[in-house]
């Protein structure tokens, strides 16, 4: 009889342990679905109405537009691969330009580990940016140090604002400072 009671006791303990594991798993699932902040930023289908507030004209950029095939487009980029993020003022220091010879508007994103941490407003041809603001709540995701990231360049028709089918991804080095 004692052997049967020990087996029942072990089975009851196992059942209680499995129920506890199920409760924890359900709790984590509910948290992940409803309470975790999701900072993922989607690329807009149409260019933002507002132009980038930190954009400035590219000095001496008077070159004419590049030729483009019928129904196509052409772009030119100028950039530096090193970006510095200052957590204290929540800005990214960089160099990115959409030269005047481009015929597309651009939106620039800075991405680390598939998380968009910076997204510019519209950069019209002939404009450059040297500083962009971090998206809300992204500064707390980062710690001082070095990161591999990328520029994601989204292209938009200058007149209709419609997003182009292609975009460009450029590997960059990111230094984060407190």
CSV table of N, CA and C in Angstrom, one decimal:
chain,number,residue,atom,x,y,z
A,1,UNK,N,0.8,-1.2,0.0
A,1,UNK,CA,0.0,0.0,0.0
A,1,UNK,C,0.8,1.3,0.0
A,2,UNK,N,1.9,1.2,0.8
A,2,UNK,CA,2.8,2.4,0.8
A,2,UNK,C,3.3,2.7,-0.5
A,3,UNK,N,3.6,1.7,-1.3
A,3,UNK,CA,4.2,1.9,-2.7
A,3,UNK,C,3.1,2.7,-3.5
A,4,UNK,N,1.9,2.3,-3.5
A,4,UNK,CA,0.8,3.0,-4.2
A,4,UNK,C,0.7,4.4,-3.8
A,5,UNK,N,0.8,4.7,-2.5
A,5,UNK,CA,0.6,6.0,-2.0
A,5,UNK,C,1.8,6.9,-2.4
A,6,UNK,N,3.0,6.3,-2.5
A,6,UNK,CA,4.2,7.0,-3.0
A,6,UNK,C,4.0,7.4,-4.5
A,7,UNK,N,3.5,6.4,-5.2
A,7,UNK,CA,3.3,6.7,-6.7
A,7,UNK,C,2.3,7.8,-6.8
A,8,UNK,N,1.2,7.8,-6.0
A,8,UNK,CA,0.1,8.8,-6.1
A,8,UNK,C,0.7,10.1,-5.7
A,9,UNK,N,1.6,10.1,-4.7
A,9,UNK,CA,2.2,11.4,-4.2
A,9,UNK,C,3.1,12.0,-5.3
A,10,UNK,N,3.9,11.1,-6.0
A,10,UNK,CA,4.7,11.6,-7.1
A,10,UNK,C,3.9,12.1,-8.3
A,11,UNK,N,2.8,11.4,-8.6
A,11,UNK,CA,2.0,11.8,-9.7
A,11,UNK,C,1.3,13.2,-9.3
A,12,UNK,N,0.8,13.3,-8.1
A,12,UNK,CA,0.2,14.6,-7.7
A,12,UNK,C,1.3,15.7,-7.8
A,13,UNK,N,2.5,15.5,-7.3
A,13,UNK,CA,3.6,16.5,-7.4
A,13,UNK,C,3.8,16.9,-8.8
A,14,UNK,N,3.9,15.9,-9.7
A,14,UNK,CA,4.1,16.1,-11.1
A,14,UNK,C,3.0,16.9,-11.7
A,15,UNK,N,1.8,16.6,-11.4
A,15,UNK,CA,0.6,17.4,-11.9
A,15,UNK,C,0.7,18.9,-11.4
A,16,UNK,N,1.0,19.1,-10.1
A,16,UNK,CA,1.1,20.4,-9.6
A,16,UNK,C,2.2,21.2,-10.3
A,17,UNK,N,3.4,20.5,-10.6
A,17,UNK,CA,4.5,21.1,-11.3
A,17,UNK,C,4.1,21.5,-12.7
A,18,UNK,N,3.4,20.6,-13.4
A,18,UNK,CA,3.0,20.9,-14.8
A,18,UNK,C,2.0,22.1,-14.8
A,19,UNK,N,1.1,22.1,-13.8
A,19,UNK,CA,0.1,23.2,-13.8
A,19,UNK,C,0.8,24.5,-13.5
A,20,UNK,N,1.9,24.5,-12.7
A,20,UNK,CA,2.6,25.7,-12.4
A,20,UNK,C,3.4,26.2,-13.7
A,21,UNK,N,3.9,25.3,-14.4
A,21,UNK,CA,4.6,25.6,-15.7
A,21,UNK,C,3.6,26.2,-16.7
A,22,UNK,N,2.4,25.6,-16.8
A,22,UNK,CA,1.4,26.1,-17.7
A,22,UNK,C,1.0,27.5,-17.3
A,23,UNK,N,0.8,27.8,-16.0
A,23,UNK,CA,0.4,29.1,-15.6
A,23,UNK,C,1.5,30.2,-15.9
A,24,UNK,N,2.8,29.8,-15.7
A,24,UNK,CA,3.9,30.7,-16.0
A,24,UNK,C,3.9,31.0,-17.5
A,25,UNK,N,3.8,29.9,-18.3
A,25,UNK,CA,3.8,30.1,-19.8
A,25,UNK,C,2.7,31.0,-20.3
A,26,UNK,N,1.4,30.8,-19.7
A,26,UNK,CA,0.3,31.6,-20.1
A,26,UNK,C,0.6,33.1,-19.7
A,27,UNK,N,1.1,33.3,-18.5
A,27,UNK,CA,1.5,34.6,-18.0
A,27,UNK,C,2.4,35.3,-18.9
A,28,UNK,N,3.5,34.6,-19.3
A,28,UNK,CA,4.5,35.2,-20.2
A,28,UNK,C,3.9,35.5,-21.6
A,29,UNK,N,3.0,34.7,-22.1
A,29,UNK,CA,2.3,34.9,-23.4
A,29,UNK,C,1.4,36.1,-23.3
A,30,UNK,N,0.7,36.3,-22.2
A,30,UNK,CA,-0.2,37.4,-22.1
A,30,UNK,C,0.6,38.7,-22.0
A,31,UNK,N,1.7,38.7,-21.2
A,31,UNK,CA,2.6,39.9,-21.2
A,31,UNK,C,3.2,40.2,-22.5
A,32,UNK,N,3.7,39.2,-23.3
A,32,UNK,CA,4.3,39.5,-24.6
A,32,UNK,C,3.3,40.0,-25.6
A,33,UNK,N,2.0,39.6,-25.5
A,33,UNK,CA,1.0,40.0,-26.5
A,33,UNK,C,0.4,41.4,-26.1
A,34,UNK,N,0.3,41.7,-24.8
A,34,UNK,CA,-0.5,42.9,-24.5
A,34,UNK,C,0.3,44.0,-23.7
A,35,UNK,N,1.3,43.6,-23.0
A,35,UNK,CA,1.9,44.6,-22.1
A,35,UNK,C,3.3,45.0,-22.6
A,36,UNK,N,4.0,44.3,-23.4
A,36,UNK,CA,5.4,44.6,-23.8
A,36,UNK,C,5.3,45.7,-24.8
A,37,UNK,N,6.2,46.7,-24.7
A,37,UNK,CA,6.2,47.8,-25.6
A,37,UNK,C,6.8,47.3,-26.9
A,38,UNK,N,6.2,47.7,-28.0
A,38,UNK,CA,6.7,47.3,-29.3
A,38,UNK,C,7.2,48.6,-30.0
A,39,UNK,N,8.5,48.7,-30.2
A,39,UNK,CA,9.0,50.0,-30.8
A,39,UNK,C,9.2,49.8,-32.3
A,40,UNK,N,8.8,48.7,-32.8
A,40,UNK,CA,9.0,48.5,-34.3
A,40,UNK,C,8.3,49.6,-35.1
A,41,UNK,N,9.0,50.2,-36.0
A,41,UNK,CA,8.4,51.3,-36.8
A,41,UNK,C,8.3,50.9,-38.2
A,42,UNK,N,7.1,51.0,-38.7
A,42,UNK,CA,6.9,50.6,-40.1
A,42,UNK,C,7.2,51.7,-41.1
A,43,UNK,N,7.6,51.3,-42.3
A,43,UNK,CA,7.9,52.3,-43.3
A,43,UNK,C,6.6,52.8,-43.9
A,44,UNK,N,6.4,54.1,-43.9
A,44,UNK,CA,5.1,54.6,-44.5
A,44,UNK,C,5.0,54.4,-46.0
A,45,UNK,N,3.8,54.1,-46.4
A,45,UNK,CA,3.5,53.9,-47.9
A,45,UNK,C,3.6,55.2,-48.7
A,46,UNK,N,3.4,56.3,-48.0
A,46,UNK,CA,3.6,57.6,-48.6
A,46,UNK,C,4.5,58.5,-47.8
A,47,UNK,N,5.3,59.3,-48.4
A,47,UNK,CA,6.3,60.1,-47.7
A,47,UNK,C,5.6,61.0,-46.7
A,48,UNK,N,6.3,61.1,-45.5
A,48,UNK,CA,5.7,62.0,-44.5
A,48,UNK,C,5.4,63.4,-45.0
A,49,UNK,N,4.3,64.0,-44.6
A,49,UNK,CA,4.0,65.3,-45.0
A,49,UNK,C,5.1,66.4,-44.6
A,50,UNK,N,5.7,66.1,-43.5
A,50,UNK,CA,6.6,67.1,-43.0
A,50,UNK,C,8.0,66.8,-43.5
A,51,UNK,N,8.7,67.8,-43.9
A,51,UNK,CA,10.1,67.6,-44.3
A,51,UNK,C,10.9,67.5,-43.0
A,52,UNK,N,12.1,66.9,-43.1
A,52,UNK,CA,13.0,66.7,-41.9
A,52,UNK,C,13.4,68.1,-41.4
A,53,UNK,N,13.1,68.3,-40.1
A,53,UNK,CA,13.4,69.6,-39.5
A,53,UNK,C,14.9,69.9,-39.4
A,54,UNK,N,15.7,68.9,-39.4
A,54,UNK,CA,17.2,69.0,-39.2
A,54,UNK,C,17.9,69.1,-40.6
A,55,UNK,N,17.1,69.1,-41.7
A,55,UNK,CA,17.7,69.1,-43.0
A,55,UNK,C,18.2,70.5,-43.4
A,56,UNK,N,19.3,70.5,-44.1
A,56,UNK,CA,19.9,71.8,-44.6
A,56,UNK,C,20.3,71.6,-46.0
A,57,UNK,N,20.3,72.7,-46.7
A,57,UNK,CA,20.8,72.6,-48.1
A,57,UNK,C,22.2,72.1,-48.2
A,58,UNK,N,22.6,71.4,-49.2
A,58,UNK,CA,24.0,70.9,-49.4
A,58,UNK,C,24.7,72.1,-50.1
A,59,UNK,N,25.7,72.6,-49.4
A,59,UNK,CA,26.5,73.8,-50.0
A,59,UNK,C,27.1,73.4,-51.4
A,60,UNK,N,26.9,74.3,-52.3
A,60,UNK,CA,27.5,74.1,-53.7
A,60,UNK,C,26.9,73.0,-54.5
A,61,UNK,N,25.7,72.5,-54.1
A,61,UNK,CA,25.1,71.4,-54.9
A,61,UNK,C,24.2,72.0,-55.9
A,62,UNK,N,24.7,72.3,-57.1
A,62,UNK,CA,23.9,72.9,-58.1
A,62,UNK,C,23.8,72.0,-59.3
A,63,UNK,N,24.2,70.7,-59.2
A,63,UNK,CA,24.2,69.8,-60.3
A,63,UNK,C,22.7,69.5,-60.8
A,64,UNK,N,22.5,69.4,-62.1
A,64,UNK,CA,21.2,69.1,-62.6
A,64,UNK,C,20.8,67.7,-62.3
A,65,UNK,N,19.5,67.4,-62.6
A,65,UNK,CA,19.0,66.0,-62.3
A,65,UNK,C,19.6,65.0,-63.3
A,66,UNK,N,19.7,63.8,-62.8
A,66,UNK,CA,20.2,62.7,-63.6
A,66,UNK,C,19.1,62.2,-64.6
A,67,UNK,N,19.6,61.7,-65.7
A,67,UNK,CA,18.6,61.2,-66.6
A,67,UNK,C,18.0,59.9,-66.0
A,68,UNK,N,16.7,59.7,-66.4
A,68,UNK,CA,16.0,58.5,-65.9
A,68,UNK,C,15.2,57.9,-67.0
A,69,UNK,N,15.1,56.5,-67.0
A,69,UNK,CA,14.3,55.9,-68.0
A,69,UNK,C,12.8,56.2,-67.8
A,70,UNK,N,12.0,56.0,-68.8
A,70,UNK,CA,10.6,56.3,-68.8
A,70,UNK,C,9.9,55.5,-67.7
A,71,UNK,N,9.2,56.1,-66.7
A,71,UNK,CA,8.6,55.4,-65.6
A,71,UNK,C,9.5,55.0,-64.5
A,72,UNK,N,10.8,55.3,-64.7
A,72,UNK,CA,11.8,54.9,-63.7
A,72,UNK,C,12.2,56.0,-62.8
A,73,UNK,N,13.3,55.8,-62.1
A,73,UNK,CA,13.8,56.9,-61.3
A,73,UNK,C,15.3,56.7,-61.1
A,74,UNK,N,16.0,57.7,-60.6
A,74,UNK,CA,17.4,57.6,-60.3
A,74,UNK,C,17.7,58.4,-59.1
A,75,UNK,N,18.6,57.9,-58.3
A,75,UNK,CA,19.0,58.5,-57.1
A,75,UNK,C,20.5,58.6,-56.9
A,76,UNK,N,21.0,59.5,-56.1
A,76,UNK,CA,22.4,59.6,-55.7
A,76,UNK,C,22.4,59.7,-54.2
A,77,UNK,N,23.4,59.1,-53.6
A,77,UNK,CA,23.5,59.2,-52.1
A,77,UNK,C,24.9,59.6,-51.8
A,78,UNK,N,25.0,60.3,-50.6
A,78,UNK,CA,26.3,60.7,-50.0
A,78,UNK,C,26.1,60.4,-48.6
A,79,UNK,N,27.1,59.7,-48.0
A,79,UNK,CA,26.9,59.4,-46.5
A,79,UNK,C,28.2,59.0,-45.9
A,80,UNK,N,28.3,59.0,-44.6
A,80,UNK,CA,29.4,58.5,-43.9
A,80,UNK,C,28.9,57.3,-43.1
A,81,UNK,N,29.8,56.2,-43.0
A,81,UNK,CA,29.4,55.0,-42.4
A,81,UNK,C,29.5,55.0,-40.8
A,82,UNK,N,30.0,56.1,-40.3
A,82,UNK,CA,30.1,56.2,-38.8
A,82,UNK,C,29.0,57.1,-38.2
A,83,UNK,N,28.3,56.6,-37.2
A,83,UNK,CA,27.2,57.3,-36.6
A,83,UNK,C,27.5,57.3,-35.1
A,84,UNK,N,27.3,58.4,-34.4
A,84,UNK,CA,27.4,58.5,-33.0
A,84,UNK,C,26.1,58.9,-32.4
A,85,UNK,N,25.6,58.1,-31.4
A,85,UNK,CA,24.4,58.3,-30.7
A,85,UNK,C,24.7,58.8,-29.3
A,86,UNK,N,24.1,60.0,-29.0
A,86,UNK,CA,24.3,60.6,-27.7
A,86,UNK,C,23.0,60.3,-26.9
A,87,UNK,N,23.1,59.5,-25.9
A,87,UNK,CA,21.9,59.1,-25.1
A,87,UNK,C,21.4,60.3,-24.3
A,88,UNK,N,22.3,61.2,-23.8
A,88,UNK,CA,21.9,62.3,-23.0
A,88,UNK,C,21.0,63.2,-23.7
A,89,UNK,N,21.2,63.5,-24.9
A,89,UNK,CA,20.2,64.4,-25.7
A,89,UNK,C,19.4,63.7,-26.7
A,90,UNK,N,19.5,62.3,-26.7
A,90,UNK,CA,18.7,61.5,-27.6
A,90,UNK,C,18.8,61.9,-29.1
A,91,UNK,N,20.1,62.0,-29.5
A,91,UNK,CA,20.3,62.4,-30.9
A,91,UNK,C,21.3,61.5,-31.6
A,92,UNK,N,21.3,61.4,-32.9
A,92,UNK,CA,22.2,60.6,-33.7
A,92,UNK,C,23.0,61.6,-34.5
A,93,UNK,N,24.3,61.6,-34.4
A,93,UNK,CA,25.2,62.5,-35.2
A,93,UNK,C,25.6,61.7,-36.4
A,94,UNK,N,25.4,62.1,-37.6
A,94,UNK,CA,25.7,61.4,-38.8
A,94,UNK,C,25.9,62.3,-40.0
A,95,UNK,N,26.2,61.8,-41.2
A,95,UNK,CA,26.2,62.5,-42.4
A,95,UNK,C,25.4,61.7,-43.4
A,96,UNK,N,24.4,62.3,-44.0
A,96,UNK,CA,23.6,61.6,-45.0
A,96,UNK,C,23.0,62.7,-45.9
A,97,UNK,N,23.2,62.6,-47.2
A,97,UNK,CA,22.7,63.6,-48.2
A,97,UNK,C,22.0,63.0,-49.3
A,98,UNK,N,21.0,63.7,-49.8
A,98,UNK,CA,20.2,63.4,-51.0
A,98,UNK,C,20.6,64.5,-52.0
A,99,UNK,N,21.6,64.3,-52.8
A,99,UNK,CA,22.1,65.3,-53.7
A,99,UNK,C,21.0,65.8,-54.7
A,100,UNK,N,21.2,67.0,-55.2
A,100,UNK,CA,20.2,67.6,-56.1
A,100,UNK,C,20.0,66.8,-57.3
A,101,UNK,N,20.9,66.0,-57.8
A,101,UNK,CA,20.8,65.3,-59.0
A,101,UNK,C,19.8,64.1,-58.9
A,102,UNK,N,19.4,63.7,-57.6
A,102,UNK,CA,18.4,62.7,-57.4
A,102,UNK,C,17.0,63.2,-57.9
A,103,UNK,N,16.2,62.3,-58.2
A,103,UNK,CA,14.8,62.7,-58.6
A,103,UNK,C,13.8,62.0,-57.6
A,104,UNK,N,14.2,61.6,-56.5
A,104,UNK,CA,13.3,60.9,-55.5
A,104,UNK,C,13.5,61.6,-54.1
A,105,UNK,N,12.5,61.7,-53.4
A,105,UNK,CA,12.5,62.1,-52.0
A,105,UNK,C,13.0,60.9,-51.2
A,106,UNK,N,13.5,61.1,-50.0
A,106,UNK,CA,14.0,59.9,-49.2
A,106,UNK,C,13.6,60.1,-47.8
A,107,UNK,N,13.5,58.9,-47.1
A,107,UNK,CA,13.3,58.9,-45.7
A,107,UNK,C,14.4,58.0,-45.2
A,108,UNK,N,15.2,58.4,-44.2
A,108,UNK,CA,16.3,57.6,-43.7
A,108,UNK,C,15.9,57.0,-42.3
A,109,UNK,N,16.2,55.7,-42.2
A,109,UNK,CA,16.0,55.0,-40.9
A,109,UNK,C,17.4,54.5,-40.5
A,110,UNK,N,17.6,54.5,-39.2
A,110,UNK,CA,18.8,53.9,-38.6
A,110,UNK,C,18.3,52.7,-37.8
A,111,UNK,N,18.8,51.5,-38.1
A,111,UNK,CA,18.3,50.2,-37.6
A,111,UNK,C,19.4,49.5,-36.9
A,112,UNK,N,19.1,49.0,-35.6
A,112,UNK,CA,20.0,48.2,-34.9
A,112,UNK,C,19.2,46.9,-34.5
A,113,UNK,N,19.8,45.7,-34.9
A,113,UNK,CA,19.1,44.5,-34.6
A,113,UNK,C,17.6,44.5,-34.9
A,114,UNK,N,17.3,44.9,-36.1
A,114,UNK,CA,15.9,44.9,-36.6
A,114,UNK,C,15.0,45.9,-35.9
A,115,UNK,N,15.6,46.8,-35.1
A,115,UNK,CA,14.8,47.8,-34.4
A,115,UNK,C,15.1,49.2,-35.0
A,116,UNK,N,14.1,49.9,-35.5
A,116,UNK,CA,14.3,51.2,-36.0
A,116,UNK,C,14.4,52.1,-34.8
A,117,UNK,N,15.6,52.8,-34.7
A,117,UNK,CA,15.8,53.7,-33.6
A,117,UNK,C,15.7,55.2,-34.0
A,118,UNK,N,15.9,55.4,-35.3
A,118,UNK,CA,15.8,56.8,-35.9
A,118,UNK,C,15.0,56.7,-37.2
A,119,UNK,N,14.1,57.7,-37.4
A,119,UNK,CA,13.5,57.8,-38.7
A,119,UNK,C,13.3,59.3,-39.0
A,120,UNK,N,13.9,59.7,-40.1
A,120,UNK,CA,13.8,61.1,-40.5
A,120,UNK,C,12.5,61.4,-41.1
A,121,UNK,N,12.2,62.7,-41.3
A,121,UNK,CA,11.1,63.2,-42.1
A,121,UNK,C,11.6,63.1,-43.6
A,122,UNK,N,10.9,63.7,-44.5
A,122,UNK,CA,11.3,63.6,-45.9
A,122,UNK,C,12.5,64.5,-46.2
A,123,UNK,N,13.4,63.9,-46.9
A,123,UNK,CA,14.7,64.6,-47.3
A,123,UNK,C,14.5,64.8,-48.8
A,124,UNK,N,14.3,66.0,-49.2
A,124,UNK,CA,14.1,66.4,-50.6
A,124,UNK,C,15.5,66.4,-51.3
A,125,UNK,N,15.6,66.3,-52.6
A,125,UNK,CA,16.9,66.4,-53.3
A,125,UNK,C,17.5,67.7,-53.0
A,126,UNK,N,18.8,67.7,-52.8
A,126,UNK,CA,19.6,68.9,-52.5
A,126,UNK,C,19.7,69.2,-51.0
A,127,UNK,N,19.3,68.2,-50.1
A,127,UNK,CA,19.3,68.4,-48.7
A,127,UNK,C,20.2,67.3,-48.0
A,128,UNK,N,20.7,67.7,-46.9
A,128,UNK,CA,21.5,66.8,-46.1
A,128,UNK,C,21.1,66.9,-44.6
A,129,UNK,N,21.5,65.8,-43.8
A,129,UNK,CA,21.3,65.9,-42.4
A,129,UNK,C,22.6,65.5,-41.7
A,130,UNK,N,22.8,66.1,-40.6
A,130,UNK,CA,24.0,65.8,-39.8
A,130,UNK,C,23.5,65.4,-38.4
A,131,UNK,N,22.3,65.6,-38.0
A,131,UNK,CA,21.8,65.2,-36.7
A,131,UNK,C,20.3,64.8,-36.9
A,132,UNK,N,19.9,63.7,-36.2
A,132,UNK,CA,18.5,63.3,-36.2
A,132,UNK,C,18.2,62.9,-34.8
A,133,UNK,N,16.9,63.1,-34.4
A,133,UNK,CA,16.4,62.7,-33.1
A,133,UNK,C,16.1,61.2,-33.1
A,134,UNK,N,16.4,60.6,-31.9
A,134,UNK,CA,16.0,59.2,-31.7
A,134,UNK,C,14.5,59.1,-31.6
A,135,UNK,N,13.9,58.0,-32.0
A,135,UNK,CA,12.5,57.8,-31.8
A,135,UNK,C,12.2,57.7,-30.3
A,136,UNK,N,11.0,57.9,-29.9
A,136,UNK,CA,10.6,57.8,-28.5
A,136,UNK,C,10.9,56.5,-27.9
A,137,UNK,N,11.4,56.4,-26.7
A,137,UNK,CA,11.7,55.2,-25.9
A,137,UNK,C,12.8,54.4,-26.5
A,138,UNK,N,13.5,54.8,-27.5
A,138,UNK,CA,14.6,54.0,-28.0
A,138,UNK,C,15.9,54.2,-27.3
A,139,UNK,N,16.1,55.3,-26.6
A,139,UNK,CA,17.3,55.6,-25.9
A,139,UNK,C,17.5,54.6,-24.7
A,140,UNK,N,16.4,54.2,-24.1
A,140,UNK,CA,16.5,53.2,-23.0
A,140,UNK,C,16.8,51.8,-23.5
A,141,UNK,N,16.8,51.5,-24.8
A,141,UNK,CA,17.1,50.2,-25.3
A,141,UNK,C,18.6,50.1,-25.5
A,142,UNK,N,19.3,51.2,-25.5
A,142,UNK,CA,20.8,51.2,-25.8
A,142,UNK,C,21.6,51.5,-24.6
A,143,UNK,N,22.8,50.9,-24.6
A,143,UNK,CA,23.8,51.2,-23.6
A,143,UNK,C,25.1,51.7,-24.4
A,144,UNK,N,26.0,52.4,-23.6
A,144,UNK,CA,27.2,52.9,-24.2
A,144,UNK,C,28.0,51.7,-24.8
A,145,UNK,N,28.6,51.9,-26.0
A,145,UNK,CA,29.4,50.9,-26.6
A,145,UNK,C,29.2,51.0,-28.1
A,146,UNK,N,29.7,50.0,-28.8
A,146,UNK,CA,29.7,49.9,-30.3
A,146,UNK,C,28.7,48.9,-30.8
A,147,UNK,N,28.0,49.3,-31.9
A,147,UNK,CA,27.0,48.4,-32.5
A,147,UNK,C,27.2,48.4,-34.0
A,148,UNK,N,26.8,47.3,-34.6
A,148,UNK,CA,26.7,47.2,-36.0
A,148,UNK,C,25.3,47.5,-36.4
A,149,UNK,N,25.0,48.4,-37.3
A,149,UNK,CA,23.7,48.7,-37.7
A,149,UNK,C,23.6,48.9,-39.2
A,150,UNK,N,22.5,49.6,-39.6
A,150,UNK,CA,22.4,49.9,-41.0
A,150,UNK,C,21.5,51.1,-41.2
A,151,UNK,N,21.8,51.8,-42.3
A,151,UNK,CA,20.9,52.8,-42.8
A,151,UNK,C,19.9,52.1,-43.7
A,152,UNK,N,18.7,52.4,-43.6
A,152,UNK,CA,17.7,51.9,-44.5
A,152,UNK,C,17.1,53.1,-45.2
A,153,UNK,N,17.3,53.2,-46.5
A,153,UNK,CA,16.9,54.4,-47.2
A,153,UNK,C,15.6,54.0,-48.0
A,154,UNK,N,14.5,54.7,-47.7
A,154,UNK,CA,13.3,54.5,-48.4
A,154,UNK,C,13.1,55.6,-49.4
A,155,UNK,N,12.6,55.3,-50.6
A,155,UNK,CA,12.5,56.3,-51.7
A,155,UNK,C,11.0,56.5,-52.0
A,156,UNK,N,10.7,57.8,-52.3
A,156,UNK,CA,9.4,58.2,-52.6
A,156,UNK,C,9.3,59.1,-53.8
A,157,UNK,N,8.3,59.0,-54.6
A,157,UNK,CA,8.1,59.8,-55.8
A,157,UNK,C,7.9,61.3,-55.3
A,158,UNK,N,8.7,62.2,-55.9
A,158,UNK,CA,8.7,63.6,-55.5
A,158,UNK,C,7.4,64.3,-55.6
A,159,UNK,N,6.6,63.9,-56.6
A,159,UNK,CA,5.3,64.6,-56.8
A,159,UNK,C,4.1,63.9,-56.1
A,160,UNK,N,4.0,62.6,-56.2
A,160,UNK,CA,2.9,61.9,-55.6
A,160,UNK,C,3.1,61.4,-54.1
A,161,UNK,N,4.4,61.3,-53.7
A,161,UNK,CA,4.7,60.9,-52.4
A,161,UNK,C,4.6,59.3,-52.3
A,162,UNK,N,4.3,58.6,-53.4
A,162,UNK,CA,4.2,57.2,-53.3
A,162,UNK,C,5.5,56.5,-53.1
A,163,UNK,N,5.5,55.5,-52.3
A,163,UNK,CA,6.8,54.8,-52.0
A,163,UNK,C,7.2,53.9,-53.1
A,164,UNK,N,8.5,53.9,-53.4
A,164,UNK,CA,9.1,53.1,-54.4
A,164,UNK,C,9.2,51.7,-54.0
A,165,UNK,N,9.3,50.7,-54.9
A,165,UNK,CA,9.3,49.3,-54.6
A,165,UNK,C,10.6,48.9,-53.9
A,166,UNK,N,11.7,49.6,-54.3
A,166,UNK,CA,13.0,49.2,-53.7
A,166,UNK,C,13.4,50.2,-52.6
A,167,UNK,N,14.3,49.7,-51.8
A,167,UNK,CA,15.0,50.5,-50.8
A,167,UNK,C,16.4,50.1,-50.7
A,168,UNK,N,17.2,50.8,-50.0
A,168,UNK,CA,18.6,50.6,-49.9
A,168,UNK,C,19.0,50.3,-48.4
A,169,UNK,N,19.8,49.3,-48.2
A,169,UNK,CA,20.4,49.0,-46.9
A,169,UNK,C,21.9,49.2,-46.9
A,170,UNK,N,22.4,50.0,-46.0
A,170,UNK,CA,23.8,50.3,-46.0
A,170,UNK,C,24.4,50.0,-44.6
A,171,UNK,N,25.3,49.0,-44.5
A,171,UNK,CA,25.9,48.7,-43.2
A,171,UNK,C,26.7,49.9,-42.6
A,172,UNK,N,26.5,50.2,-41.3
A,172,UNK,CA,27.1,51.3,-40.6
A,172,UNK,C,27.7,50.9,-39.3
A,173,UNK,N,28.6,51.7,-38.7
A,173,UNK,CA,29.1,51.5,-37.4
A,173,UNK,C,28.5,52.5,-36.5
A,174,UNK,N,28.0,52.1,-35.4
A,174,UNK,CA,27.3,53.0,-34.5
A,174,UNK,C,28.0,53.0,-33.1
A,175,UNK,N,28.4,54.2,-32.7
A,175,UNK,CA,29.0,54.3,-31.3
A,175,UNK,C,28.0,55.0,-30.5
A,176,UNK,N,27.6,54.4,-29.3
A,176,UNK,CA,26.6,55.0,-28.4
A,176,UNK,C,27.4,55.5,-27.2
A,177,UNK,N,27.1,56.8,-26.9
A,177,UNK,CA,27.7,57.5,-25.7
A,177,UNK,C,26.6,57.9,-24.8
A,178,UNK,N,27.0,57.9,-23.5
A,178,UNK,CA,26.0,58.4,-22.4
A,178,UNK,C,25.7,59.9,-22.5
